[in-house]
């Protein structure tokens, strides 16, 4: 089938996502490397709950302090580092303009939290270019759960076989393929262009 729709992940596609780096900035190298340190952003069930929309960042702070041994000041520093961690990846943003100008429809699927999505919408305009965005915190499930891909396809009124998904995590690429979408592992915007051209897109 001819590809008509390009679906973007956000983290590490349109803005960086480096949870280990955010933790190091907030806590310092020694704390992060210390024996027994529990990463708050990497696989932590509290952070996953925030991504599913079950907790706000403020509610998560209370859990981190009460249950995981962090101080309120540490979590404040973590949130400060988190909010500062999202410069725009301008090469991808430029590619979006080219795809739009060429007549392709743009969508998004992102594991993301309410507060960060709100900040990204304030700081940048790329969310405005998506006809529909599937955000995990709004839907209650994370990639590669097939429901998040199917929600986008059904809500956007698009066919899986006419859609290609760009994501930086292989299991999420595989999840898109499992519901019938084309999908490519995103490393750089330049490589993404090559992959899209190989699928027949005019970019």
PDB file of C-alpha atoms in Angstrom:
ATOM      1  CA  UNK A   1       0.000   0.000   0.000  1.00  0.00           C
ATOM      2  CA  UNK A   2       1.063   3.602  -0.531  1.00  0.00           C
ATOM      3  CA  UNK A   3       2.143   5.409   2.632  1.00  0.00           C
ATOM      4  CA  UNK A   4      -0.057   8.444   3.290  1.00  0.00           C
ATOM      5  CA  UNK A   5       0.498   9.006   7.008  1.00  0.00           C
ATOM      6  CA  UNK A   6       3.658   9.553   9.060  1.00  0.00           C
ATOM      7  CA  UNK A   7       3.372   8.908  12.792  1.00  0.00           C
ATOM      8  CA  UNK A   8       6.032  10.349  15.112  1.00  0.00           C
ATOM      9  CA  UNK A   9       7.219   9.402  18.536  1.00  0.00           C
ATOM     10  CA  UNK A  10       8.249  12.501  20.529  1.00  0.00           C
ATOM     11  CA  UNK A  11      11.045  11.527  22.927  1.00  0.00           C
ATOM     12  CA  UNK A  12      14.378  11.176  21.098  1.00  0.00           C
ATOM     13  CA  UNK A  13      12.603  11.995  17.835  1.00  0.00           C
ATOM     14  CA  UNK A  14      11.435  15.602  18.314  1.00  0.00           C
ATOM     15  CA  UNK A  15      13.036  16.355  21.678  1.00  0.00           C
ATOM     16  CA  UNK A  16      15.730  14.452  23.595  1.00  0.00           C
ATOM     17  CA  UNK A  17      14.825  11.930  26.282  1.00  0.00           C
ATOM     18  CA  UNK A  18      17.797  11.024  28.493  1.00  0.00           C
ATOM     19  CA  UNK A  19      16.480   9.896  31.882  1.00  0.00           C
ATOM     20  CA  UNK A  20      19.912   8.838  33.160  1.00  0.00           C
ATOM     21  CA  UNK A  21      21.310  12.256  32.245  1.00  0.00           C
ATOM     22  CA  UNK A  22      18.417  14.015  33.966  1.00  0.00           C
ATOM     23  CA  UNK A  23      19.031  11.971  37.117  1.00  0.00           C
ATOM     24  CA  UNK A  24      22.755  12.789  37.071  1.00  0.00           C
ATOM     25  CA  UNK A  25      22.031  16.489  36.673  1.00  0.00           C
ATOM     26  CA  UNK A  26      19.555  16.437  39.553  1.00  0.00           C
ATOM     27  CA  UNK A  27      21.415  14.242  42.035  1.00  0.00           C
ATOM     28  CA  UNK A  28      25.059  14.272  40.994  1.00  0.00           C
ATOM     29  CA  UNK A  29      27.192  11.453  39.637  1.00  0.00           C
ATOM     30  CA  UNK A  30      28.100  10.055  43.040  1.00  0.00           C
ATOM     31  CA  UNK A  31      24.499   9.658  44.173  1.00  0.00           C
ATOM     32  CA  UNK A  32      23.388   8.048  40.933  1.00  0.00           C
ATOM     33  CA  UNK A  33      26.305   5.596  40.931  1.00  0.00           C
ATOM     34  CA  UNK A  34      25.978   4.713  44.635  1.00  0.00           C
ATOM     35  CA  UNK A  35      25.029   1.175  45.577  1.00  0.00           C
ATOM     36  CA  UNK A  36      21.320   0.837  46.201  1.00  0.00           C
ATOM     37  CA  UNK A  37      20.299   3.937  44.227  1.00  0.00           C
ATOM     38  CA  UNK A  38      16.833   3.442  42.732  1.00  0.00           C
ATOM     39  CA  UNK A  39      16.526   5.354  39.429  1.00  0.00           C
ATOM     40  CA  UNK A  40      13.346   7.417  39.619  1.00  0.00           C
ATOM     41  CA  UNK A  41      12.864   7.743  35.841  1.00  0.00           C
ATOM     42  CA  UNK A  42      14.160   4.438  34.473  1.00  0.00           C
ATOM     43  CA  UNK A  43      11.671   1.606  34.845  1.00  0.00           C
ATOM     44  CA  UNK A  44      10.445   2.955  38.148  1.00  0.00           C
ATOM     45  CA  UNK A  45       6.805   1.934  38.761  1.00  0.00           C
ATOM     46  CA  UNK A  46       5.989   5.419  40.055  1.00  0.00           C
ATOM     47  CA  UNK A  47       7.274   7.035  36.869  1.00  0.00           C
ATOM     48  CA  UNK A  48       5.376   4.505  34.756  1.00  0.00           C
ATOM     49  CA  UNK A  49       2.224   5.414  36.691  1.00  0.00           C
ATOM     50  CA  UNK A  50       2.814   9.087  35.802  1.00  0.00           C
ATOM     51  CA  UNK A  51       3.176   8.086  32.155  1.00  0.00           C
ATOM     52  CA  UNK A  52      -0.139   6.222  32.332  1.00  0.00           C
ATOM     53  CA  UNK A  53      -1.823   9.293  33.797  1.00  0.00           C
ATOM     54  CA  UNK A  54      -2.450   7.631  37.166  1.00  0.00           C
ATOM     55  CA  UNK A  55      -0.361  10.197  39.084  1.00  0.00           C
ATOM     56  CA  UNK A  56       0.492  13.851  38.531  1.00  0.00           C
ATOM     57  CA  UNK A  57       4.081  14.962  39.047  1.00  0.00           C
ATOM     58  CA  UNK A  58       3.081  16.460  42.392  1.00  0.00           C
ATOM     59  CA  UNK A  59       1.437  13.207  43.466  1.00  0.00           C
ATOM     60  CA  UNK A  60       4.476  11.258  42.274  1.00  0.00           C
ATOM     61  CA  UNK A  61       6.740  13.485  44.374  1.00  0.00           C
ATOM     62  CA  UNK A  62       4.874  12.398  47.505  1.00  0.00           C
ATOM     63  CA  UNK A  63       5.299   8.738  46.562  1.00  0.00           C
ATOM     64  CA  UNK A  64       9.018   9.111  45.879  1.00  0.00           C
ATOM     65  CA  UNK A  65       9.492  10.768  49.270  1.00  0.00           C
ATOM     66  CA  UNK A  66       7.249   8.465  51.313  1.00  0.00           C
ATOM     67  CA  UNK A  67       8.120   5.142  49.696  1.00  0.00           C
ATOM     68  CA  UNK A  68      11.501   5.419  47.967  1.00  0.00           C
ATOM     69  CA  UNK A  69      13.653   7.459  50.330  1.00  0.00           C
ATOM     70  CA  UNK A  70      14.124  10.623  48.295  1.00  0.00           C
ATOM     71  CA  UNK A  71      13.953  14.013  49.987  1.00  0.00           C
ATOM     72  CA  UNK A  72      11.479  16.660  48.819  1.00  0.00           C
ATOM     73  CA  UNK A  73      14.448  18.793  47.744  1.00  0.00           C
ATOM     74  CA  UNK A  74      15.826  15.964  45.601  1.00  0.00           C
ATOM     75  CA  UNK A  75      12.544  15.518  43.762  1.00  0.00           C
ATOM     76  CA  UNK A  76      12.247  19.276  43.284  1.00  0.00           C
ATOM     77  CA  UNK A  77      15.724  19.187  41.699  1.00  0.00           C
ATOM     78  CA  UNK A  78      14.654  16.224  39.574  1.00  0.00           C
ATOM     79  CA  UNK A  79      11.585  18.051  38.258  1.00  0.00           C
ATOM     80  CA  UNK A  80      13.687  21.161  37.555  1.00  0.00           C
ATOM     81  CA  UNK A  81      16.165  19.078  35.547  1.00  0.00           C
ATOM     82  CA  UNK A  82      13.292  17.300  33.814  1.00  0.00           C
ATOM     83  CA  UNK A  83      11.609  20.484  32.614  1.00  0.00           C
ATOM     84  CA  UNK A  84      14.940  21.796  31.277  1.00  0.00           C
ATOM     85  CA  UNK A  85      15.706  18.643  29.290  1.00  0.00           C
ATOM     86  CA  UNK A  86      13.761  19.170  26.074  1.00  0.00           C
ATOM     87  CA  UNK A  87      15.476  21.308  23.414  1.00  0.00           C
ATOM     88  CA  UNK A  88      13.904  20.910  19.993  1.00  0.00           C
ATOM     89  CA  UNK A  89      15.509  18.515  17.520  1.00  0.00           C
ATOM     90  CA  UNK A  90      15.310  20.975  14.658  1.00  0.00           C
ATOM     91  CA  UNK A  91      16.175  18.485  11.893  1.00  0.00           C
ATOM     92  CA  UNK A  92      13.086  16.423  12.665  1.00  0.00           C
ATOM     93  CA  UNK A  93      10.925  19.516  12.916  1.00  0.00           C
ATOM     94  CA  UNK A  94      12.133  20.602   9.459  1.00  0.00           C
ATOM     95  CA  UNK A  95      11.306  17.148   8.099  1.00  0.00           C
ATOM     96  CA  UNK A  96       7.760  17.528   9.403  1.00  0.00           C
ATOM     97  CA  UNK A  97       7.368  20.723   7.362  1.00  0.00           C
ATOM     98  CA  UNK A  98       8.579  18.947   4.226  1.00  0.00           C
ATOM     99  CA  UNK A  99       6.256  15.994   4.760  1.00  0.00           C
ATOM    100  CA  UNK A 100       3.297  18.285   5.347  1.00  0.00           C
ATOM    101  CA  UNK A 101       4.114  20.316   2.246  1.00  0.00           C
ATOM    102  CA  UNK A 102       4.304  17.102   0.223  1.00  0.00           C
ATOM    103  CA  UNK A 103       0.768  16.181   1.270  1.00  0.00           C
ATOM    104  CA  UNK A 104       1.399  13.597   3.970  1.00  0.00           C
ATOM    105  CA  UNK A 105      -0.745  13.537   7.102  1.00  0.00           C
ATOM    106  CA  UNK A 106       1.096  13.737  10.416  1.00  0.00           C
ATOM    107  CA  UNK A 107       0.246  12.020  13.706  1.00  0.00           C
ATOM    108  CA  UNK A 108       1.969  11.130  16.975  1.00  0.00           C
ATOM    109  CA  UNK A 109       2.159   8.320  19.506  1.00  0.00           C
ATOM    110  CA  UNK A 110       4.064   9.215  22.668  1.00  0.00           C
ATOM    111  CA  UNK A 111       4.601   7.773  26.125  1.00  0.00           C
ATOM    112  CA  UNK A 112       4.461  11.075  27.953  1.00  0.00           C
ATOM    113  CA  UNK A 113       3.151  12.872  31.027  1.00  0.00           C
ATOM    114  CA  UNK A 114       0.541  15.615  31.205  1.00  0.00           C
ATOM    115  CA  UNK A 115       2.867  18.309  32.511  1.00  0.00           C
ATOM    116  CA  UNK A 116       5.610  17.723  29.945  1.00  0.00           C
ATOM    117  CA  UNK A 117       3.131  17.626  27.056  1.00  0.00           C
ATOM    118  CA  UNK A 118       1.728  20.933  28.285  1.00  0.00           C
ATOM    119  CA  UNK A 119       5.233  22.424  28.374  1.00  0.00           C
ATOM    120  CA  UNK A 120       6.075  21.148  24.897  1.00  0.00           C
ATOM    121  CA  UNK A 121       2.858  22.674  23.568  1.00  0.00           C
ATOM    122  CA  UNK A 122       3.814  26.015  25.136  1.00  0.00           C
ATOM    123  CA  UNK A 123       7.401  25.959  23.883  1.00  0.00           C
ATOM    124  CA  UNK A 124       7.015  24.501  20.381  1.00  0.00           C
ATOM    125  CA  UNK A 125       4.471  24.225  17.612  1.00  0.00           C
ATOM    126  CA  UNK A 126       4.920  20.630  16.473  1.00  0.00           C
ATOM    127  CA  UNK A 127       1.895  19.280  18.368  1.00  0.00           C
ATOM    128  CA  UNK A 128      -0.227  21.657  16.284  1.00  0.00           C
ATOM    129  CA  UNK A 129       0.898  19.794  13.161  1.00  0.00           C
ATOM    130  CA  UNK A 130      -0.434  16.433  14.343  1.00  0.00           C
ATOM    131  CA  UNK A 131      -3.999  15.691  13.313  1.00  0.00           C
ATOM    132  CA  UNK A 132      -4.243  13.309  16.269  1.00  0.00           C
ATOM    133  CA  UNK A 133      -1.735  12.548  19.041  1.00  0.00           C
ATOM    134  CA  UNK A 134      -2.001   9.410  21.167  1.00  0.00           C
ATOM    135  CA  UNK A 135      -0.536  10.380  24.570  1.00  0.00           C
ATOM    136  CA  UNK A 136      -0.109   7.604  27.119  1.00  0.00           C
ATOM    137  CA  UNK A 137      -1.083   9.757  30.113  1.00  0.00           C
ATOM    138  CA  UNK A 138      -4.381  10.594  28.430  1.00  0.00           C
ATOM    139  CA  UNK A 139      -5.144   7.012  27.387  1.00  0.00           C
ATOM    140  CA  UNK A 140      -3.828   4.979  30.316  1.00  0.00           C
ATOM    141  CA  UNK A 141      -1.563   2.594  28.434  1.00  0.00           C
ATOM    142  CA  UNK A 142       1.990   2.625  27.106  1.00  0.00           C
ATOM    143  CA  UNK A 143       3.726   1.441  23.964  1.00  0.00           C
ATOM    144  CA  UNK A 144       4.003  -1.288  22.811  1.00  0.00           C
ATOM    145  CA  UNK A 145       0.463  -2.060  24.024  1.00  0.00           C
ATOM    146  CA  UNK A 146      -1.487  -2.583  20.784  1.00  0.00           C
ATOM    147  CA  UNK A 147      -4.313  -0.433  22.126  1.00  0.00           C
ATOM    148  CA  UNK A 148      -2.295   2.775  21.778  1.00  0.00           C
ATOM    149  CA  UNK A 149      -1.614   2.149  18.079  1.00  0.00           C
ATOM    150  CA  UNK A 150      -5.180   1.039  17.373  1.00  0.00           C
ATOM    151  CA  UNK A 151      -6.574   4.083  19.183  1.00  0.00           C
ATOM    152  CA  UNK A 152      -4.583   6.351  16.899  1.00  0.00           C
ATOM    153  CA  UNK A 153      -5.627   4.493  13.758  1.00  0.00           C
ATOM    154  CA  UNK A 154      -9.302   4.473  14.730  1.00  0.00           C
ATOM    155  CA  UNK A 155      -9.397   8.048  16.024  1.00  0.00           C
ATOM    156  CA  UNK A 156      -7.465   9.366  13.045  1.00  0.00           C
ATOM    157  CA  UNK A 157      -9.552   7.338  10.608  1.00  0.00           C
ATOM    158  CA  UNK A 158      -6.414   6.010   8.911  1.00  0.00           C
ATOM    159  CA  UNK A 159      -5.332   2.604   7.635  1.00  0.00           C
ATOM    160  CA  UNK A 160      -2.465   0.776   9.319  1.00  0.00           C
ATOM    161  CA  UNK A 161      -0.936  -0.235   5.996  1.00  0.00           C
ATOM    162  CA  UNK A 162      -0.914   3.372   4.803  1.00  0.00           C
ATOM    163  CA  UNK A 163       0.928   4.579   7.915  1.00  0.00           C
ATOM    164  CA  UNK A 164       4.574   4.538   8.991  1.00  0.00           C
ATOM    165  CA  UNK A 165       5.705   5.003  12.591  1.00  0.00           C
ATOM    166  CA  UNK A 166       9.063   6.483  13.622  1.00  0.00           C
ATOM    167  CA  UNK A 167      10.265   5.529  17.126  1.00  0.00           C
ATOM    168  CA  UNK A 168      13.668   5.268  18.783  1.00  0.00           C
ATOM    169  CA  UNK A 169      12.863   2.039  20.699  1.00  0.00           C
ATOM    170  CA  UNK A 170      12.801  -1.261  18.837  1.00  0.00           C
ATOM    171  CA  UNK A 171      10.012  -2.831  20.902  1.00  0.00           C
ATOM    172  CA  UNK A 172       7.768   0.120  20.037  1.00  0.00           C
ATOM    173  CA  UNK A 173       8.636  -0.268  16.349  1.00  0.00           C
ATOM    174  CA  UNK A 174       7.759  -3.951  16.643  1.00  0.00           C
ATOM    175  CA  UNK A 175       4.476  -3.041  18.361  1.00  0.00           C
ATOM    176  CA  UNK A 176       3.479  -0.855  15.432  1.00  0.00           C
ATOM    177  CA  UNK A 177       4.331  -3.595  12.962  1.00  0.00           C
ATOM    178  CA  UNK A 178       2.244  -6.057  14.980  1.00  0.00           C
ATOM    179  CA  UNK A 179      -0.907  -4.025  14.237  1.00  0.00           C
ATOM    180  CA  UNK A 180      -0.071  -3.766  10.534  1.00  0.00           C
ATOM    181  CA  UNK A 181       1.746  -0.453  10.348  1.00  0.00           C
ATOM    182  CA  UNK A 182       5.040   0.158   8.638  1.00  0.00           C
ATOM    183  CA  UNK A 183       7.622   1.257  11.194  1.00  0.00           C
ATOM    184  CA  UNK A 184      11.258   2.369  11.285  1.00  0.00           C
ATOM    185  CA  UNK A 185      13.718   2.659  14.136  1.00  0.00           C
ATOM    186  CA  UNK A 186      14.598   6.351  14.496  1.00  0.00           C
ATOM    187  CA  UNK A 187      18.244   7.239  15.050  1.00  0.00           C
ATOM    188  CA  UNK A 188      18.635  10.574  13.219  1.00  0.00           C
ATOM    189  CA  UNK A 189      16.430  12.701  11.006  1.00  0.00           C
ATOM    190  CA  UNK A 190      18.806  12.048   8.107  1.00  0.00           C
ATOM    191  CA  UNK A 191      18.442   8.283   8.497  1.00  0.00           C
ATOM    192  CA  UNK A 192      14.682   8.658   8.872  1.00  0.00           C
ATOM    193  CA  UNK A 193      14.590  10.458   5.531  1.00  0.00           C
ATOM    194  CA  UNK A 194      16.409   7.524   3.935  1.00  0.00           C
ATOM    195  CA  UNK A 195      13.989   5.057   5.474  1.00  0.00           C
ATOM    196  CA  UNK A 196      10.955   7.032   4.350  1.00  0.00           C
ATOM    197  CA  UNK A 197      12.292   7.355   0.818  1.00  0.00           C
ATOM    198  CA  UNK A 198      12.864   3.593   0.749  1.00  0.00           C
ATOM    199  CA  UNK A 199       9.146   3.213   1.506  1.00  0.00           C
ATOM    200  CA  UNK A 200       8.326   5.443  -1.461  1.00  0.00           C
ATOM    201  CA  UNK A 201       7.719   8.735   0.291  1.00  0.00           C
ATOM    202  CA  UNK A 202       8.636  11.846  -1.646  1.00  0.00           C
ATOM    203  CA  UNK A 203      10.874  13.708   0.746  1.00  0.00           C
TER     204      UNK A 203
END
